mmCIF file of C-alpha atoms in Angstrom:
data_model
loop_
_atom_site.group_PDB
_atom_site.id
_atom_site.type_symbol
_atom_site.label_atom_id
_atom_site.label_comp_id
_atom_site.label_asym_id
_atom_site.label_seq_id
_atom_site.Cartn_x
_atom_site.Cartn_y
_atom_site.Cartn_z
ATOM 1 C CA UNK W 1 0.000 0.000 0.000
ATOM 2 C CA UNK W 2 2.797 2.378 0.948
ATOM 3 C CA UNK W 3 4.558 1.563 -2.310
ATOM 4 C CA UNK W 4 1.374 2.357 -4.252
ATOM 5 C CA UNK W 5 0.993 5.706 -2.468
ATOM 6 C CA UNK W 6 4.610 6.520 -3.130
ATOM 7 C CA UNK W 7 4.192 5.690 -6.820
ATOM 8 C CA UNK W 8 1.045 7.844 -7.035
ATOM 9 C CA UNK W 9 2.823 10.735 -5.309
ATOM 10 C CA UNK W 10 5.764 10.359 -7.663
ATOM 11 C CA UNK W 11 3.482 10.393 -10.719
ATOM 12 C CA UNK W 12 1.609 13.453 -9.399
ATOM 13 C CA UNK W 13 4.844 15.311 -8.713
ATOM 14 C CA UNK W 14 6.123 14.391 -12.174
ATOM 15 C CA UNK W 15 2.942 15.712 -13.792
ATOM 16 C CA UNK W 16 3.236 18.972 -11.833
ATOM 17 C CA UNK W 17 6.867 19.366 -12.825
ATOM 18 C CA UNK W 18 6.027 18.644 -16.448
ATOM 19 C CA UNK W 19 3.200 21.177 -16.360
ATOM 20 C CA UNK W 20 5.484 23.820 -14.854
ATOM 21 C CA UNK W 21 8.168 23.070 -17.451
ATOM 22 C CA UNK W 22 5.631 23.405 -20.261
ATOM 23 C CA UNK W 23 4.414 26.718 -18.862
ATOM 24 C CA UNK W 24 7.970 28.019 -18.602
ATOM 25 C CA UNK W 25 8.666 26.888 -22.162
ATOM 26 C CA UNK W 26 5.535 28.632 -23.446
ATOM 27 C CA UNK W 27 6.506 31.826 -21.610
ATOM 28 C CA UNK W 28 10.010 31.672 -23.081
ATOM 29 C CA UNK W 29 8.673 31.110 -26.589
ATOM 30 C CA UNK W 30 6.213 33.981 -26.221
ATOM 31 C CA UNK W 31 8.958 36.232 -24.847
ATOM 32 C CA UNK W 32 11.216 35.421 -27.760
ATOM 33 C CA UNK W 33 8.362 35.913 -30.212
ATOM 34 C CA UNK W 34 7.475 39.268 -28.674
ATOM 35 C CA UNK W 35 11.122 40.276 -28.685
ATOM 36 C CA UNK W 36 11.516 39.337 -32.309
ATOM 37 C CA UNK W 37 8.284 41.125 -33.166
ATOM 38 C CA UNK W 38 9.472 44.268 -31.405
ATOM 39 C CA UNK W 39 12.891 43.978 -33.022
ATOM 40 C CA UNK W 40 11.490 43.536 -36.517
ATOM 41 C CA UNK W 41 8.654 46.036 -36.251
ATOM 42 C CA UNK W 42 10.921 49.124 -36.271
ATOM 43 C CA UNK W 43 7.845 51.175 -35.336
ATOM 44 C CA UNK W 44 8.624 54.858 -35.771
ATOM 45 C CA UNK W 45 12.142 54.078 -37.004
ATOM 46 C CA UNK W 46 13.977 53.351 -40.237
ATOM 47 C CA UNK W 47 14.739 49.709 -40.984
ATOM 48 C CA UNK W 48 18.173 48.923 -42.385
ATOM 49 C CA UNK W 49 17.324 46.869 -45.477
ATOM 50 C CA UNK W 50 15.803 43.477 -44.663
ATOM 51 C CA UNK W 51 17.710 43.145 -41.371
ATOM 52 C CA UNK W 52 16.394 43.668 -37.840
ATOM 53 C CA UNK W 53 18.592 46.741 -37.373
ATOM 54 C CA UNK W 54 16.704 49.995 -36.903
ATOM 55 C CA UNK W 55 17.843 53.617 -36.623
ATOM 56 C CA UNK W 56 16.074 56.848 -35.771
ATOM 57 C CA UNK W 57 14.339 58.487 -38.714
ATOM 58 C CA UNK W 58 16.285 61.675 -38.053
ATOM 59 C CA UNK W 59 19.515 59.656 -38.425
ATOM 60 C CA UNK W 60 18.592 58.775 -41.977
ATOM 61 C CA UNK W 61 20.330 60.889 -44.625
ATOM 62 C CA UNK W 62 22.276 62.907 -42.053
ATOM 63 C CA UNK W 63 25.696 62.255 -43.582
ATOM 64 C CA UNK W 64 26.633 59.652 -40.965
ATOM 65 C CA UNK W 65 26.402 55.937 -41.777
ATOM 66 C CA UNK W 66 24.460 54.109 -39.040
ATOM 67 C CA UNK W 67 23.278 50.936 -40.822
ATOM 68 C CA UNK W 68 25.824 48.151 -41.279
ATOM 69 C CA UNK W 69 25.331 48.221 -45.058
ATOM 70 C CA UNK W 70 24.867 51.979 -45.253
ATOM 71 C CA UNK W 71 21.191 51.863 -46.264
ATOM 72 C CA UNK W 72 20.411 54.967 -44.200
ATOM 73 C CA UNK W 73 22.568 57.124 -46.498
ATOM 74 C CA UNK W 74 20.992 55.963 -49.751
ATOM 75 C CA UNK W 75 17.610 56.893 -51.267
ATOM 76 C CA UNK W 76 17.881 60.404 -49.871
ATOM 77 C CA UNK W 77 16.481 62.135 -52.963
ATOM 78 C CA UNK W 78 13.477 61.306 -55.098
ATOM 79 C CA UNK W 79 11.299 62.658 -57.883
ATOM 80 C CA UNK W 80 7.631 62.887 -56.966
ATOM 81 C CA UNK W 81 4.274 63.363 -58.629
ATOM 82 C CA UNK W 82 3.329 63.899 -62.244
ATOM 83 C CA UNK W 83 5.658 66.921 -62.515
ATOM 84 C CA UNK W 84 8.824 65.197 -61.235
ATOM 85 C CA UNK W 85 9.364 67.610 -58.347
ATOM 86 C CA UNK W 86 12.603 67.075 -56.433
ATOM 87 C CA UNK W 87 12.377 66.028 -52.781
ATOM 88 C CA UNK W 88 15.123 65.556 -50.193
ATOM 89 C CA UNK W 89 14.871 63.423 -47.058
ATOM 90 C CA UNK W 90 16.126 65.417 -44.098
ATOM 91 C CA UNK W 91 15.116 65.870 -40.469
ATOM 92 C CA UNK W 92 13.046 62.694 -40.528
ATOM 93 C CA UNK W 93 10.740 63.519 -43.457
ATOM 94 C CA UNK W 94 10.580 64.235 -47.181
ATOM 95 C CA UNK W 95 10.733 67.898 -48.177
ATOM 96 C CA UNK W 96 10.166 69.524 -51.572
ATOM 97 C CA UNK W 97 13.042 71.667 -52.866
ATOM 98 C CA UNK W 98 12.364 75.328 -53.640
ATOM 99 C CA UNK W 99 13.878 76.716 -56.828
ATOM 100 C CA UNK W 100 15.754 79.662 -55.293
ATOM 101 C CA UNK W 101 19.556 79.218 -55.297
ATOM 102 C CA UNK W 102 19.177 76.106 -57.454
ATOM 103 C CA UNK W 103 21.850 75.423 -60.063
ATOM 104 C CA UNK W 104 22.894 72.715 -62.521
ATOM 105 C CA UNK W 105 25.594 71.361 -60.233
ATOM 106 C CA UNK W 106 22.908 70.446 -57.720
ATOM 107 C CA UNK W 107 20.904 68.874 -60.547
ATOM 108 C CA UNK W 108 23.848 66.750 -61.639
ATOM 109 C CA UNK W 109 24.439 65.611 -58.058
ATOM 110 C CA UNK W 110 20.766 64.767 -57.491
ATOM 111 C CA UNK W 111 20.596 62.742 -60.716
ATOM 112 C CA UNK W 112 23.688 60.738 -59.775
ATOM 113 C CA UNK W 113 22.094 59.989 -56.407
ATOM 114 C CA UNK W 114 19.096 58.612 -58.276
ATOM 115 C CA UNK W 115 21.482 56.301 -60.128
ATOM 116 C CA UNK W 116 21.588 58.172 -63.423
ATOM 117 C CA UNK W 117 24.922 58.809 -65.083
ATOM 118 C CA UNK W 118 24.058 62.303 -66.250
ATOM 119 C CA UNK W 119 21.839 65.317 -65.668
ATOM 120 C CA UNK W 120 19.094 66.249 -68.104
ATOM 121 C CA UNK W 121 17.516 69.567 -67.177
ATOM 122 C CA UNK W 122 15.553 71.307 -64.465
ATOM 123 C CA UNK W 123 12.849 73.922 -64.364
ATOM 124 C CA UNK W 124 10.855 75.995 -61.895
ATOM 125 C CA UNK W 125 7.237 75.196 -61.217
ATOM 126 C CA UNK W 126 4.675 77.216 -59.198
ATOM 127 C CA UNK W 127 3.927 75.515 -55.889
ATOM 128 C CA UNK W 128 0.208 75.720 -56.681
ATOM 129 C CA UNK W 129 0.666 73.440 -59.709
ATOM 130 C CA UNK W 130 1.986 70.420 -57.822
ATOM 131 C CA UNK W 131 0.016 67.835 -55.865
ATOM 132 C CA UNK W 132 -1.089 68.995 -52.421
ATOM 133 C CA UNK W 133 0.863 66.350 -50.509
ATOM 134 C CA UNK W 134 4.120 67.767 -51.899
ATOM 135 C CA UNK W 135 3.283 71.369 -50.914
ATOM 136 C CA UNK W 136 3.387 70.846 -47.148
ATOM 137 C CA UNK W 137 7.089 70.627 -46.266
ATOM 138 C CA UNK W 138 9.442 72.842 -48.263
ATOM 139 C CA UNK W 139 13.176 73.432 -48.165
ATOM 140 C CA UNK W 140 15.741 75.727 -49.748
ATOM 141 C CA UNK W 141 19.353 74.884 -50.445
ATOM 142 C CA UNK W 142 21.857 77.258 -48.897
ATOM 143 C CA UNK W 143 25.213 77.380 -50.663
ATOM 144 C CA UNK W 144 27.695 76.524 -47.903
ATOM 145 C CA UNK W 145 30.559 74.971 -49.865
ATOM 146 C CA UNK W 146 32.094 75.243 -53.350
ATOM 147 C CA UNK W 147 29.666 73.767 -55.872
ATOM 148 C CA UNK W 148 32.326 71.490 -57.324
ATOM 149 C CA UNK W 149 32.789 69.769 -53.949
ATOM 150 C CA UNK W 150 29.193 68.636 -53.473
ATOM 151 C CA UNK W 151 28.917 64.857 -53.325
ATOM 152 C CA UNK W 152 25.497 64.366 -51.731
ATOM 153 C CA UNK W 153 22.717 66.867 -52.291
ATOM 154 C CA UNK W 154 21.118 66.118 -48.904
ATOM 155 C CA UNK W 155 24.374 66.975 -47.103
ATOM 156 C CA UNK W 156 24.296 70.583 -48.287
ATOM 157 C CA UNK W 157 22.963 73.040 -45.710
ATOM 158 C CA UNK W 158 19.179 73.384 -45.941
ATOM 159 C CA UNK W 159 16.709 75.964 -44.720
ATOM 160 C CA UNK W 160 13.244 74.655 -43.882
ATOM 161 C CA UNK W 161 10.395 76.865 -45.043
ATOM 162 C CA UNK W 162 6.631 77.095 -44.846
ATOM 163 C CA UNK W 163 6.690 78.676 -48.307
ATOM 164 C CA UNK W 164 9.211 79.195 -51.117
ATOM 165 C CA UNK W 165 10.545 82.734 -51.428
ATOM 166 C CA UNK W 166 10.308 82.417 -55.196
ATOM 167 C CA UNK W 167 6.892 80.778 -54.993
ATOM 168 C CA UNK W 168 8.304 77.949 -57.098
ATOM 169 C CA UNK W 169 9.757 74.458 -56.644
ATOM 170 C CA UNK W 170 12.309 72.471 -58.636
ATOM 171 C CA UNK W 171 11.242 70.009 -61.323
ATOM 172 C CA UNK W 172 14.093 67.719 -62.362
ATOM 173 C CA UNK W 173 14.653 65.520 -65.396
ATOM 174 C CA UNK W 174 17.629 63.170 -65.429
ATOM 175 C CA UNK W 175 16.933 61.150 -68.554
ATOM 176 C CA UNK W 176 15.386 61.509 -71.980
ATOM 177 C CA UNK W 177 12.947 58.611 -71.987
ATOM 178 C CA UNK W 178 9.511 57.352 -72.899
ATOM 179 C CA UNK W 179 9.487 58.485 -76.525
ATOM 180 C CA UNK W 180 9.184 56.638 -79.839
ATOM 181 C CA UNK W 181 10.929 58.999 -82.275
ATOM 182 C CA UNK W 182 11.000 56.603 -85.228
ATOM 183 C CA UNK W 183 7.591 55.000 -84.886
ATOM 184 C CA UNK W 184 4.704 56.184 -87.033
ATOM 185 C CA UNK W 185 1.239 55.573 -85.507
ATOM 186 C CA UNK W 186 -0.149 55.433 -89.034
ATOM 187 C CA UNK W 187 1.282 51.928 -89.378
ATOM 188 C CA UNK W 188 -1.759 49.692 -88.802
ATOM 189 C CA UNK W 189 -2.815 46.081 -89.140
ATOM 190 C CA UNK W 190 -2.158 42.983 -87.058
ATOM 191 C CA UNK W 191 -0.559 42.590 -83.644
ATOM 192 C CA UNK W 192 3.004 42.041 -84.815
ATOM 193 C CA UNK W 193 5.253 44.814 -83.593
ATOM 194 C CA UNK W 194 7.146 47.110 -85.947
ATOM 195 C CA UNK W 195 10.698 48.314 -85.353
ATOM 196 C CA UNK W 196 10.648 51.311 -83.010
ATOM 197 C CA UNK W 197 7.118 50.673 -81.759
ATOM 198 C CA UNK W 198 8.351 49.534 -78.342
ATOM 199 C CA UNK W 199 11.973 50.728 -78.395
ATOM 200 C CA UNK W 200 12.549 49.850 -74.733
ATOM 201 C CA UNK W 201 11.683 46.156 -75.221
ATOM 202 C CA UNK W 202 14.636 43.757 -75.010
ATOM 203 C CA UNK W 203 15.063 40.024 -75.491
ATOM 204 C CA UNK W 204 17.068 38.320 -72.770
ATOM 205 C CA UNK W 205 18.967 35.300 -74.067
ATOM 206 C CA UNK W 206 20.248 32.662 -71.677
ATOM 207 C CA UNK W 207 22.793 30.374 -73.305
ATOM 208 C CA UNK W 208 21.853 31.866 -76.700
ATOM 209 C CA UNK W 209 18.123 31.147 -76.388
ATOM 210 C CA UNK W 210 15.361 33.676 -75.710
ATOM 211 C CA UNK W 211 14.149 33.155 -72.160
ATOM 212 C CA UNK W 212 12.528 36.382 -70.991
ATOM 213 C CA UNK W 213 11.729 39.960 -71.879
ATOM 214 C CA UNK W 214 12.926 43.117 -70.201
ATOM 215 C CA UNK W 215 12.850 46.909 -70.396
ATOM 216 C CA UNK W 216 15.598 49.477 -70.946
ATOM 217 C CA UNK W 217 15.384 52.001 -68.083
ATOM 218 C CA UNK W 218 18.777 53.688 -68.709
ATOM 219 C CA UNK W 219 21.617 53.103 -71.145
ATOM 220 C CA UNK W 220 23.241 50.748 -68.615
ATOM 221 C CA UNK W 221 20.270 49.141 -66.848
ATOM 222 C CA UNK W 222 17.671 46.537 -67.846
ATOM 223 C CA UNK W 223 14.655 45.786 -65.649
ATOM 224 C CA UNK W 224 13.143 42.296 -65.717
ATOM 225 C CA UNK W 225 11.478 39.732 -63.426
ATOM 226 C CA UNK W 226 13.344 38.041 -60.578
ATOM 227 C CA UNK W 227 11.973 34.624 -61.527
ATOM 228 C CA UNK W 228 13.794 34.938 -64.871
ATOM 229 C CA UNK W 229 17.229 35.150 -63.229
ATOM 230 C CA UNK W 230 16.744 33.434 -59.866
ATOM 231 C CA UNK W 231 19.230 30.567 -59.777
ATOM 232 C CA UNK W 232 20.654 31.682 -63.126
ATOM 233 C CA UNK W 233 22.419 34.874 -62.080
ATOM 234 C CA UNK W 234 25.575 34.164 -64.082
ATOM 235 C CA UNK W 235 26.231 37.338 -66.101
ATOM 236 C CA UNK W 236 28.382 35.557 -68.694
ATOM 237 C CA UNK W 237 25.444 33.282 -69.617
ATOM 238 C CA UNK W 238 23.177 36.177 -70.594
ATOM 239 C CA UNK W 239 22.999 38.425 -73.644
ATOM 240 C CA UNK W 240 20.671 41.408 -74.023
ATOM 241 C CA UNK W 241 19.325 41.991 -77.554
ATOM 242 C CA UNK W 242 17.868 45.406 -78.360
ATOM 243 C CA UNK W 243 16.206 46.915 -81.424
ATOM 244 C CA UNK W 244 14.811 43.628 -82.727
ATOM 245 C CA UNK W 245 11.342 42.329 -83.565
ATOM 246 C CA UNK W 246 12.066 38.752 -84.685
ATOM 247 C CA UNK W 247 13.441 35.545 -83.154
ATOM 248 C CA UNK W 248 15.948 34.102 -83.908
ATOM 249 C CA UNK W 249 17.675 37.448 -83.652
ATOM 250 C CA UNK W 250 18.029 39.384 -86.878
ATOM 251 C CA UNK W 251 19.626 42.825 -86.766
ATOM 252 C CA UNK W 252 19.680 45.000 -83.678
ATOM 253 C CA UNK W 253 22.534 45.042 -81.191
ATOM 254 C CA UNK W 254 23.666 42.614 -78.493
ATOM 255 C CA UNK W 255 25.109 43.595 -75.115
ATOM 256 C CA UNK W 256 26.863 41.555 -72.461
ATOM 257 C CA UNK W 257 25.840 41.628 -68.797
ATOM 258 C CA UNK W 258 28.162 42.776 -66.021
ATOM 259 C CA UNK W 259 25.986 42.231 -62.959
ATOM 260 C CA UNK W 260 22.595 40.758 -62.047
ATOM 261 C CA UNK W 261 20.639 41.468 -58.870
ATOM 262 C CA UNK W 262 17.142 40.562 -57.717
ATOM 263 C CA UNK W 263 15.083 42.008 -54.878
ATOM 264 C CA UNK W 264 16.085 40.582 -51.493
ATOM 265 C CA UNK W 265 12.441 40.065 -50.547
ATOM 266 C CA UNK W 266 11.716 37.936 -53.607
ATOM 267 C CA UNK W 267 10.534 34.408 -52.809
ATOM 268 C CA UNK W 268 9.944 31.969 -55.705
ATOM 269 C CA UNK W 269 6.791 30.415 -54.256
ATOM 270 C CA UNK W 270 5.132 33.703 -53.298
ATOM 271 C CA UNK W 271 6.365 35.886 -56.204
ATOM 272 C CA UNK W 272 6.380 39.017 -54.043
ATOM 273 C CA UNK W 273 8.852 41.631 -55.315
ATOM 274 C CA UNK W 274 9.353 39.713 -58.555
ATOM 275 C CA UNK W 275 11.864 42.200 -59.933
ATOM 276 C CA UNK W 276 15.502 42.132 -61.015
ATOM 277 C CA UNK W 277 18.051 44.425 -62.609
ATOM 278 C CA UNK W 278 20.803 43.708 -65.106
ATOM 279 C CA UNK W 279 23.735 46.085 -65.373
ATOM 280 C CA UNK W 280 25.307 46.054 -68.819
ATOM 281 C CA UNK W 281 29.031 45.992 -69.497
ATOM 282 C CA UNK W 282 28.753 48.871 -71.966
ATOM 283 C CA UNK W 283 26.140 51.553 -72.580
ATOM 284 C CA UNK W 284 23.314 51.047 -75.064
ATOM 285 C CA UNK W 285 23.373 53.345 -78.064
ATOM 286 C CA UNK W 286 20.024 55.085 -78.433
ATOM 287 C CA UNK W 287 19.045 55.586 -82.084
ATOM 288 C CA UNK W 288 15.296 56.090 -82.103
ATOM 289 C CA UNK W 289 14.608 52.395 -82.540
ATOM 290 C CA UNK W 290 16.263 51.779 -79.157
ATOM 291 C CA UNK W 291 15.189 54.080 -76.309
ATOM 292 C CA UNK W 292 14.649 53.801 -72.535
ATOM 293 C CA UNK W 293 11.194 53.864 -70.990
ATOM 294 C CA UNK W 294 10.588 56.237 -68.079
ATOM 295 C CA UNK W 295 10.221 54.973 -64.544
ATOM 296 C CA UNK W 296 7.186 56.381 -62.740
ATOM 297 C CA UNK W 297 7.710 58.895 -59.940
ATOM 298 C CA UNK W 298 6.875 58.506 -56.273
ATOM 299 C CA UNK W 299 3.211 59.079 -55.575
ATOM 300 C CA UNK W 300 2.366 58.579 -59.239
ATOM 301 C CA UNK W 301 -0.246 55.887 -59.724
ATOM 302 C CA UNK W 302 -1.930 54.529 -62.825
ATOM 303 C CA UNK W 303 -5.726 54.704 -62.779
ATOM 304 C CA UNK W 304 -7.834 51.553 -62.773
ATOM 305 C CA UNK W 305 -9.195 50.958 -66.242
ATOM 306 C CA UNK W 306 -6.347 52.803 -67.957
ATOM 307 C CA UNK W 307 -5.400 51.134 -71.233
ATOM 308 C CA UNK W 308 -1.755 50.062 -71.329
ATOM 309 C CA UNK W 309 0.390 47.828 -73.528
ATOM 310 C CA UNK W 310 2.195 44.522 -73.185
ATOM 311 C CA UNK W 311 4.708 43.136 -75.676
ATOM 312 C CA UNK W 312 7.069 40.217 -76.172
ATOM 313 C CA UNK W 313 7.837 36.913 -77.853
ATOM 314 C CA UNK W 314 5.746 34.748 -75.534
ATOM 315 C CA UNK W 315 3.551 31.813 -76.521
ATOM 316 C CA UNK W 316 0.135 32.448 -78.045
ATOM 317 C CA UNK W 317 -1.477 29.856 -75.765
ATOM 318 C CA UNK W 318 -0.659 28.051 -72.521
ATOM 319 C CA UNK W 319 2.093 25.507 -73.096
ATOM 320 C CA UNK W 320 2.816 26.728 -76.614
ATOM 321 C CA UNK W 321 6.080 27.749 -78.213
ATOM 322 C CA UNK W 322 7.338 31.312 -78.314
ATOM 323 C CA UNK W 323 6.594 33.378 -81.407
ATOM 324 C CA UNK W 324 8.980 34.406 -84.163
ATOM 325 C CA UNK W 325 7.671 37.981 -84.341
ATOM 326 C CA UNK W 326 7.269 40.236 -81.308
ATOM 327 C CA UNK W 327 3.582 40.626 -80.534
ATOM 328 C CA UNK W 328 1.749 43.253 -78.546
ATOM 329 C CA UNK W 329 -1.678 43.891 -77.068
ATOM 330 C CA UNK W 330 -3.581 46.663 -75.357
ATOM 331 C CA UNK W 331 -5.143 45.745 -72.011
ATOM 332 C CA UNK W 332 -6.839 47.626 -69.135
ATOM 333 C CA UNK W 333 -5.415 47.930 -65.642
ATOM 334 C CA UNK W 334 -7.509 46.257 -62.932
ATOM 335 C CA UNK W 335 -7.729 47.223 -59.283
ATOM 336 C CA UNK W 336 -6.306 44.842 -56.692
ATOM 337 C CA UNK W 337 -9.799 44.715 -55.174
ATOM 338 C CA UNK W 338 -11.201 43.268 -58.402
ATOM 339 C CA UNK W 339 -8.248 40.937 -58.823
ATOM 340 C CA UNK W 340 -8.614 39.603 -55.276
ATOM 341 C CA UNK W 341 -12.246 38.583 -55.717
ATOM 342 C CA UNK W 342 -13.056 34.937 -54.846
ATOM 343 C CA UNK W 343 -13.579 33.955 -58.476
ATOM 344 C CA UNK W 344 -10.363 35.660 -59.624
ATOM 345 C CA UNK W 345 -7.221 35.348 -57.462
ATOM 346 C CA UNK W 346 -8.841 34.883 -54.051
ATOM 347 C CA UNK W 347 -6.753 37.397 -52.104
ATOM 348 C CA UNK W 348 -3.339 36.384 -53.445
ATOM 349 C CA UNK W 349 -2.641 39.790 -55.025
ATOM 350 C CA UNK W 350 -0.422 41.949 -52.792
ATOM 351 C CA UNK W 351 0.382 45.691 -52.996
ATOM 352 C CA UNK W 352 3.602 44.797 -54.869
ATOM 353 C CA UNK W 353 1.508 43.404 -57.734
ATOM 354 C CA UNK W 354 -0.758 44.949 -60.349
ATOM 355 C CA UNK W 355 -3.290 43.110 -62.515
ATOM 356 C CA UNK W 356 -4.072 43.899 -66.117
ATOM 357 C CA UNK W 357 -6.222 42.213 -68.717
ATOM 358 C CA UNK W 358 -9.779 41.187 -69.454
ATOM 359 C CA UNK W 359 -11.794 39.117 -66.990
ATOM 360 C CA UNK W 360 -13.515 37.437 -69.926
ATOM 361 C CA UNK W 361 -10.083 36.271 -71.129
ATOM 362 C CA UNK W 362 -8.800 36.206 -74.687
ATOM 363 C CA UNK W 363 -5.832 38.603 -74.428
ATOM 364 C CA UNK W 364 -2.924 38.127 -72.041
ATOM 365 C CA UNK W 365 0.817 37.736 -71.618
ATOM 366 C CA UNK W 366 2.138 34.160 -71.608
ATOM 367 C CA UNK W 367 5.275 32.017 -71.221
ATOM 368 C CA UNK W 368 8.262 33.814 -72.720
ATOM 369 C CA UNK W 369 6.831 37.275 -72.002
ATOM 370 C CA UNK W 370 8.078 37.184 -68.382
ATOM 371 C CA UNK W 371 9.978 40.271 -67.298
ATOM 372 C CA UNK W 372 8.694 42.291 -70.244
ATOM 373 C CA UNK W 373 7.030 45.702 -69.960
ATOM 374 C CA UNK W 374 3.545 46.760 -68.994
ATOM 375 C CA UNK W 375 3.818 50.221 -70.544
ATOM 376 C CA UNK W 376 1.381 53.104 -70.114
ATOM 377 C CA UNK W 377 1.271 56.351 -72.089
ATOM 378 C CA UNK W 378 0.368 59.735 -70.667
ATOM 379 C CA UNK W 379 0.742 62.962 -72.655
ATOM 380 C CA UNK W 380 2.993 61.198 -75.189
ATOM 381 C CA UNK W 381 5.360 59.972 -72.491
ATOM 382 C CA UNK W 382 5.593 56.225 -71.900
ATOM 383 C CA UNK W 383 6.151 54.944 -68.378
ATOM 384 C CA UNK W 384 6.782 51.494 -66.963
ATOM 385 C CA UNK W 385 3.819 50.472 -64.816
ATOM 386 C CA UNK W 386 4.746 46.811 -64.423
ATOM 387 C CA UNK W 387 6.982 43.885 -65.322
ATOM 388 C CA UNK W 388 5.307 40.663 -66.479
ATOM 389 C CA UNK W 389 5.309 38.284 -63.507
ATOM 390 C CA UNK W 390 2.739 35.468 -63.397
ATOM 391 C CA UNK W 391 -0.788 34.234 -64.011
ATOM 392 C CA UNK W 392 -2.830 31.028 -64.096
ATOM 393 C CA UNK W 393 -2.786 29.755 -67.641
ATOM 394 C CA UNK W 394 -2.821 32.281 -70.470
ATOM 395 C CA UNK W 395 -5.796 34.474 -71.412
ATOM 396 C CA UNK W 396 -8.210 32.374 -69.332
ATOM 397 C CA UNK W 397 -11.485 33.682 -67.916
ATOM 398 C CA UNK W 398 -11.085 35.444 -64.551
ATOM 399 C CA UNK W 399 -7.323 34.942 -64.663
ATOM 400 C CA UNK W 400 -5.771 38.213 -65.897
ATOM 401 C CA UNK W 401 -2.029 38.716 -66.023
ATOM 402 C CA UNK W 402 -0.192 39.738 -62.859
ATOM 403 C CA UNK W 403 2.700 42.191 -63.036
ATOM 404 C CA UNK W 404 5.215 43.554 -60.553
ATOM 405 C CA UNK W 405 4.046 47.037 -59.531
ATOM 406 C CA UNK W 406 7.005 49.309 -60.306
ATOM 407 C CA UNK W 407 5.900 52.148 -58.015
ATOM 408 C CA UNK W 408 6.274 49.760 -55.057
ATOM 409 C CA UNK W 409 9.860 48.961 -56.048
ATOM 410 C CA UNK W 410 11.256 52.431 -56.776
ATOM 411 C CA UNK W 411 13.286 52.575 -53.554
ATOM 412 C CA UNK W 412 15.001 49.302 -54.379
ATOM 413 C CA UNK W 413 15.603 50.201 -58.037
ATOM 414 C CA UNK W 414 17.174 53.571 -57.285
ATOM 415 C CA UNK W 415 19.239 52.238 -54.396
ATOM 416 C CA UNK W 416 20.849 49.572 -56.601
ATOM 417 C CA UNK W 417 21.549 52.109 -59.325
ATOM 418 C CA UNK W 418 22.873 54.658 -56.827
ATOM 419 C CA UNK W 419 25.197 52.131 -55.199
ATOM 420 C CA UNK W 420 26.642 51.185 -58.577
ATOM 421 C CA UNK W 421 26.938 54.813 -59.667
ATOM 422 C CA UNK W 422 28.838 55.538 -56.438
ATOM 423 C CA UNK W 423 31.476 52.982 -57.480
ATOM 424 C CA UNK W 424 32.656 55.175 -60.358
#
């Protein structure tokens, strides 16, 4: 009997100890989870890339490197709104630059910080003509050092203002882009592209075979989809063909690739941030049939229902072979709300994606078009709204094409270009 009681007591004590241990373990797990959540939330602070490191917002773009990889001293200038107004990040927020005391040296510096190799032009614009959200915080540049010694535009002394003395702000253009100087719109008939119709379209060849499309965004940079290069980021295996309309390649020019990079947040199964950049070994020669397409500005969105264009050498049906001639189609942009409906993509569309096409099907991008442009025209200027990413089947009902939303990736694009430009 005593032995039985002892055994029962032992079992009871063991159960209590096990229960306590489980409780302690749960508390530890929750503590770690909360700690990680707090660490990764960076609430009210600036996150250093994809790491858990955070710095004060006021420490960003202050001329002192705080992040391990220096992310806090990149992306300190941007072009915003439909008028490309220049903004500088300083004092913990974005501020629009007034036009007083502005000069071309500042323009050249700002363009290099955006990753462009040269300066285009700048102009003054009345504050009343820009979007309201860019009118709130204004700043003037105060010349505090010899113009030739300016390396970072945000490191020059600034004067915060509630209004511009001149009543005007700075509009900046770093690149001639988005035009089709050799294409005549009077050419009609069929959906096969003519030379110069989409001068920013490129054919990306992997081991001498067309694999994906892409877009020229500067003379040294090609934008494409991450899933095209993921696992195949060997620059020597790729060739970029420009100024062509037919496969196999006939005419045009071919360029070798120096460097390939894809977004750090890209995940093959999820297809978030499905975007990549190729840096060319030499600069593309623009001749009217070969021209860059403009990147959109910050705060510039494309309206739902807007008619835009897709192009490429993709298959004409799901599982088919790629085409000989480059084809194109005009399709409407769809809201993410429509695209996330239960009978469409059931909530899989994220803010980094944009849908375009017809819910009834019939016209769509397909295999081989990946990475190619979703191009939209506004006032005779063509801008890159998306890069062909994915879809279920090709041209099927309730399954429109899904594209990487370029406006959600501008920070990443300009940071990569700026980092490379800083190497020169």
